[in-house]
Tab-separated table of C-alpha atoms in Angstrom:
chain	number	residue	atom	x	y	z
A	1	MET	CA	-15.981	-11.432	10.727
A	2	ARG	CA	-12.933	-13.662	11.078
A	3	SER	CA	-10.733	-12.786	14.041
A	4	LEU	CA	-7.254	-13.933	14.979
A	5	ILE	CA	-6.015	-13.594	18.561
A	6	PHE	CA	-2.288	-13.766	19.151
A	7	CYS	CA	-1.688	-14.354	22.853
A	8	ASP	CA	2.005	-13.939	23.603
A	9	SER	CA	3.434	-16.159	26.348
A	10	SER	CA	4.228	-13.076	28.420
A	11	PHE	CA	0.528	-12.153	28.516
A	12	SER	CA	-0.558	-15.512	29.897
A	13	ALA	CA	2.156	-15.259	32.529
A	14	VAL	CA	0.466	-12.201	34.044
A	15	PRO	CA	-3.121	-13.274	34.767
A	16	VAL	CA	-5.645	-10.498	35.406
A	17	VAL	CA	-9.277	-10.891	36.399
A	18	ASP	CA	-11.632	-10.329	33.434
A	19	CYS	CA	-8.679	-10.484	31.007
A	20	GLU	CA	-8.349	-14.168	30.174
A	21	VAL	CA	-7.944	-15.315	26.600
A	22	VAL	CA	-11.034	-17.521	26.681
A	23	GLN	CA	-13.108	-14.466	27.538
A	24	TYR	CA	-11.706	-12.447	24.658
A	25	GLN	CA	-12.371	-15.414	22.394
A	26	ALA	CA	-15.973	-15.745	23.578
A	27	CYS	CA	-16.565	-12.027	23.027
A	28	LEU	CA	-15.264	-12.030	19.453
A	29	ALA	CA	-17.050	-15.317	18.684
A	30	ALA	CA	-20.302	-13.360	18.749
A	31	PHE	CA	-19.192	-11.739	15.476
A	32	GLY	CA	-17.793	-14.805	13.725
A	33	HIS	CA	-15.009	-17.357	13.701
A	34	VAL	CA	-12.104	-16.848	16.133
A	35	THR	CA	-8.646	-18.466	16.041
A	36	VAL	CA	-6.242	-18.281	18.989
A	37	LEU	CA	-2.489	-18.747	18.457
A	38	THR	CA	0.466	-18.397	20.802
A	39	SER	CA	3.553	-17.771	18.663
A	40	VAL	CA	4.643	-15.359	15.945
A	41	SER	CA	5.510	-18.207	13.575
A	42	GLN	CA	2.034	-19.732	14.006
A	43	VAL	CA	0.396	-16.370	13.314
A	44	GLU	CA	2.414	-15.739	10.152
A	45	GLN	CA	1.729	-19.233	8.844
A	46	ARG	CA	-2.014	-18.871	9.442
A	47	LEU	CA	-2.115	-15.407	7.890
A	48	HIS	CA	-0.457	-16.864	4.820
A	49	GLN	CA	-3.114	-19.600	4.610
A	50	GLN	CA	-6.262	-17.652	5.500
A	51	THR	CA	-7.760	-14.174	5.397
A	52	PHE	CA	-8.777	-12.468	8.626
A	53	ASP	CA	-10.589	-9.209	9.305
A	54	THR	CA	-9.133	-8.501	12.738
A	55	LEU	CA	-5.897	-9.296	14.548
A	56	LEU	CA	-5.896	-8.877	18.344
A	57	ILE	CA	-2.427	-8.977	19.893
A	58	LEU	CA	-2.218	-9.574	23.646
A	59	THR	CA	1.196	-9.206	25.229
A	60	ASP	CA	2.841	-8.012	28.407
A	61	THR	CA	5.706	-6.376	26.485
A	62	LEU	CA	5.571	-4.989	22.960
A	63	HIS	CA	8.898	-6.467	21.932
A	64	ALA	CA	10.752	-6.296	18.605
A	65	GLN	CA	9.454	-9.625	17.290
A	66	ILE	CA	5.849	-8.508	17.651
A	67	GLN	CA	6.628	-5.120	16.106
A	68	ALA	CA	8.137	-6.861	13.084
A	69	LEU	CA	5.066	-9.109	12.812
A	70	ILE	CA	2.783	-6.069	12.748
A	71	GLN	CA	4.854	-4.314	10.086
A	72	ARG	CA	4.965	-7.383	7.847
A	73	THR	CA	1.225	-7.905	8.244
A	74	LEU	CA	0.425	-4.324	7.283
A	75	THR	CA	2.604	-4.705	4.201
A	76	SER	CA	1.299	-8.066	2.987
A	77	LYS	CA	-2.262	-8.341	4.347
A	78	PRO	CA	-3.535	-5.074	5.815
A	79	MET	CA	-6.269	-5.607	8.397
A	80	VAL	CA	-7.648	-4.147	11.605
A	81	ILE	CA	-4.968	-4.617	14.269
A	82	VAL	CA	-5.541	-4.028	17.982
A	83	VAL	CA	-2.501	-4.239	20.251
A	84	ASN	CA	-2.768	-4.529	24.026
A	85	ALA	CA	0.482	-4.271	25.987
A	86	LYS	CA	1.490	-3.278	29.500
A	87	THR	CA	5.003	-2.123	28.634
A	88	TRP	CA	6.529	-0.745	25.448
A	89	GLN	CA	9.344	1.334	23.988
A	90	GLN	CA	7.898	4.725	23.063
A	91	THR	CA	9.960	5.337	19.915
A	92	ALA	CA	9.087	1.929	18.455
A	93	LEU	CA	5.416	2.395	19.323
A	94	THR	CA	5.336	5.812	17.656
A	95	GLU	CA	6.746	4.297	14.453
A	96	LEU	CA	4.020	1.638	14.446
A	97	LEU	CA	1.234	4.147	15.062
A	98	ASP	CA	2.402	6.581	12.356
A	99	CYS	CA	0.451	4.736	9.666
A	100	GLY	CA	-2.804	5.386	11.547
A	101	ARG	CA	-4.152	1.873	10.962
A	102	ILE	CA	-3.212	0.358	14.342
A	103	THR	CA	-5.169	0.796	17.560
A	104	PHE	CA	-3.037	0.544	20.688
A	105	ILE	CA	-4.559	-0.112	24.115
A	106	PRO	CA	-2.126	0.358	27.013
A	107	GLU	CA	-2.269	-1.411	30.359
A	108	ILE	CA	-5.437	-3.488	30.828
A	109	LEU	CA	-8.022	-4.218	28.125
A	110	SER	CA	-11.082	-5.546	29.920
A	111	VAL	CA	-13.378	-7.840	27.986
A	112	ASN	CA	-16.378	-5.557	28.423
A	113	ARG	CA	-14.504	-2.874	26.425
A	114	LEU	CA	-13.444	-5.177	23.601
A	115	THR	CA	-16.484	-4.668	21.347
A	116	SER	CA	-16.201	-0.871	21.428
A	117	VAL	CA	-12.425	-1.085	20.932
A	118	ILE	CA	-12.852	-3.262	17.829
A	119	SER	CA	-15.416	-0.805	16.422
A	120	LEU	CA	-13.044	2.101	17.021
A	121	ALA	CA	-10.174	0.168	15.440
A	122	GLN	CA	-12.283	-0.565	12.344
A	123	ALA	CA	-13.160	3.129	11.966
A	124	ARG	CA	-9.504	4.153	12.358
A	125	PHE	CA	-8.384	1.514	9.875
A	126	ASP	CA	-10.948	2.558	7.256
A	127	ALA	CA	-10.124	6.261	7.614
A	128	ALA	CA	-6.358	5.691	7.457
A	129	SER	CA	-6.671	3.326	4.482
A	130	LYS	CA	-8.727	5.910	2.588
A	131	THR	CA	-6.144	8.598	3.324
A	132	LEU	CA	-3.305	6.349	2.127
A	133	ALA	CA	-5.248	5.518	-1.046
A	134	ASP	CA	-5.826	9.236	-1.697
A	135	PHE	CA	-2.128	9.976	-1.235
A	136	LYS	CA	-1.210	7.184	-3.652
A	137	ARG	CA	-3.696	8.452	-6.234
A	138	LEU	CA	-2.301	11.989	-5.980
A	139	ASP	CA	1.251	10.670	-6.196
A	140	ASP	CA	0.360	8.673	-9.320
A	141	GLU	CA	-1.266	11.743	-10.878
A	142	ILE	CA	1.799	13.890	-10.181
A	143	ARG	CA	4.068	11.211	-11.626
A	144	SER	CA	1.880	10.991	-14.746
A	145	ILE	CA	1.982	14.756	-15.221
A	146	LYS	CA	5.784	14.774	-14.929
A	147	LEU	CA	6.148	11.906	-17.416
A	148	LEU	CA	3.794	13.558	-19.894
A	149	SER	CA	5.612	16.888	-19.605
A	150	GLN	CA	8.966	15.213	-20.224
A	151	ALA	CA	7.615	13.225	-23.177
A	152	LYS	CA	6.095	16.359	-24.728
A	153	LEU	CA	9.447	18.118	-24.549
A	154	ILE	CA	11.013	15.203	-26.419
A	155	VAL	CA	8.337	15.317	-29.140
A	156	MET	CA	8.438	19.117	-29.330
A	157	ALA	CA	12.179	18.907	-29.995
A	158	GLN	CA	11.220	17.462	-33.389
A	159	GLY	CA	9.504	20.695	-34.407
A	160	PHE	CA	5.973	20.245	-33.039
A	161	ASP	CA	4.218	22.721	-30.784
A	162	GLU	CA	2.929	21.630	-27.360
A	163	THR	CA	-0.650	21.029	-28.516
A	164	LYS	CA	0.491	18.812	-31.396
A	165	ALA	CA	2.949	16.982	-29.175
A	166	HIS	CA	0.179	16.209	-26.701
A	167	GLN	CA	-2.056	15.024	-29.539
A	168	ILE	CA	0.656	12.730	-30.882
A	169	ILE	CA	1.246	11.112	-27.493
A	170	GLN	CA	-2.487	10.771	-26.912
A	171	GLN	CA	-3.082	9.124	-30.287
A	172	GLN	CA	-0.214	6.705	-29.777
A	173	ALA	CA	-1.513	5.799	-26.334
A	174	MET	CA	-4.979	5.064	-27.737
A	175	GLN	CA	-3.589	2.974	-30.596
A	176	LYS	CA	-1.466	0.876	-28.243
A	177	GLY	CA	-4.055	0.636	-25.469
A	178	LEU	CA	-1.814	2.430	-22.990
A	179	SER	CA	-2.354	5.234	-20.529
A	180	LEU	CA	-0.757	8.602	-21.221
A	181	ALA	CA	1.764	7.907	-18.453
A	182	GLN	CA	2.720	4.530	-19.948
A	183	MET	CA	3.054	5.988	-23.446
A	184	SER	CA	5.111	8.875	-22.082
A	185	ALA	CA	7.404	6.452	-20.274
A	186	GLN	CA	7.970	4.561	-23.551
A	187	ILE	CA	8.889	7.753	-25.382
A	188	ILE	CA	11.295	8.731	-22.611
A	189	ALA	CA	12.858	5.258	-22.668
A	190	VAL	CA	13.401	5.411	-26.435
A	191	ALA	CA	14.982	8.839	-26.144
A	192	SER	CA	17.207	7.892	-23.218
A	193	PRO	CA	20.926	7.568	-24.132
A	194	GLN	CA	21.185	4.623	-21.749
A	195	LYS	CA	18.351	2.787	-23.475
A	196	SER	CA	19.259	3.572	-27.067
A	197	GLN	CA	22.221	4.796	-29.092
A	198	VAL	CA	19.852	6.683	-31.404
A	199	SER	CA	19.855	10.470	-31.152
A	200	PRO	CA	16.578	12.174	-30.110
A	201	VAL	CA	13.390	10.200	-30.718
A	202	THR	CA	11.804	10.917	-34.063
A	203	ILE	CA	8.184	11.146	-35.023
A	204	ALA	CA	7.080	9.709	-38.366
A	205	MET	CA	3.735	9.796	-40.069
A	206	SER	CA	2.148	6.521	-41.130
A	207	LYS	CA	0.309	6.134	-44.415
A	208	ASP	CA	-2.986	7.145	-42.822
A	209	GLY	CA	-1.416	10.293	-41.403
A	210	ALA	CA	-1.300	9.108	-37.792
A	211	PRO	CA	1.863	10.058	-35.928
A	212	HIS	CA	4.161	7.193	-35.049
A	213	VAL	CA	6.595	7.528	-32.176
A	214	GLY	CA	9.945	5.782	-32.342
A	215	ALA	CA	10.415	5.401	-36.081
A	216	VAL	CA	14.034	6.329	-36.727
A	217	ILE	CA	14.165	8.556	-39.782
A	218	PRO	CA	16.058	11.758	-40.532
A	219	LYS	CA	14.299	14.751	-39.068
A	220	VAL	CA	14.396	16.594	-42.406
A	221	ASP	CA	12.461	13.773	-44.081
A	222	MET	CA	9.843	13.913	-41.352
A	223	LEU	CA	9.362	17.638	-41.702
A	224	SER	CA	9.204	17.543	-45.503
A	225	SER	CA	6.582	14.822	-45.401
């Protein structure tokens, strides 16, 4: 495990017995390499250069600069983040904790609790990440269903029933190596007035009988063929 400790200057200015940075470092060193940095710019530069499993933030006050660092880190390189602060603004803290992937320890984080805190943070991070992945998958599925439904309406406007329209889109997707959602998006784009000056998308039949989306031919010719 690679750990990064960010010790804000405000934390060092308020020394507490059993809460010195060297002790935190020694504790985490039992699990792997540990890097200690003292500024936001140093942390962001190192995160850009290397990959870490855990980020431990030690500060007296959870100020805006640290909040921004956490948000950027979660966006670019999600990892287990443990924040220890003695003072904070409740609204800002609530916004940070909404994602479920941050573990916040108020007041004093004694070294003898650090191992259990890191384990808890890892469990929270894994659970929250799984939930976010599930939400994204469901969102993608809903988007795909909407695209396919819209594309089928476009194809059905050419005289095909829903089953045939679905078959046409499916065959085109297979031929082009696309997903149904990608193929549907292409059909919608072709039929869009903003994308094309052509009136509704037409469906032609190739020589082997396979439907071909996007071929611009008179609808009457298509039906007679």
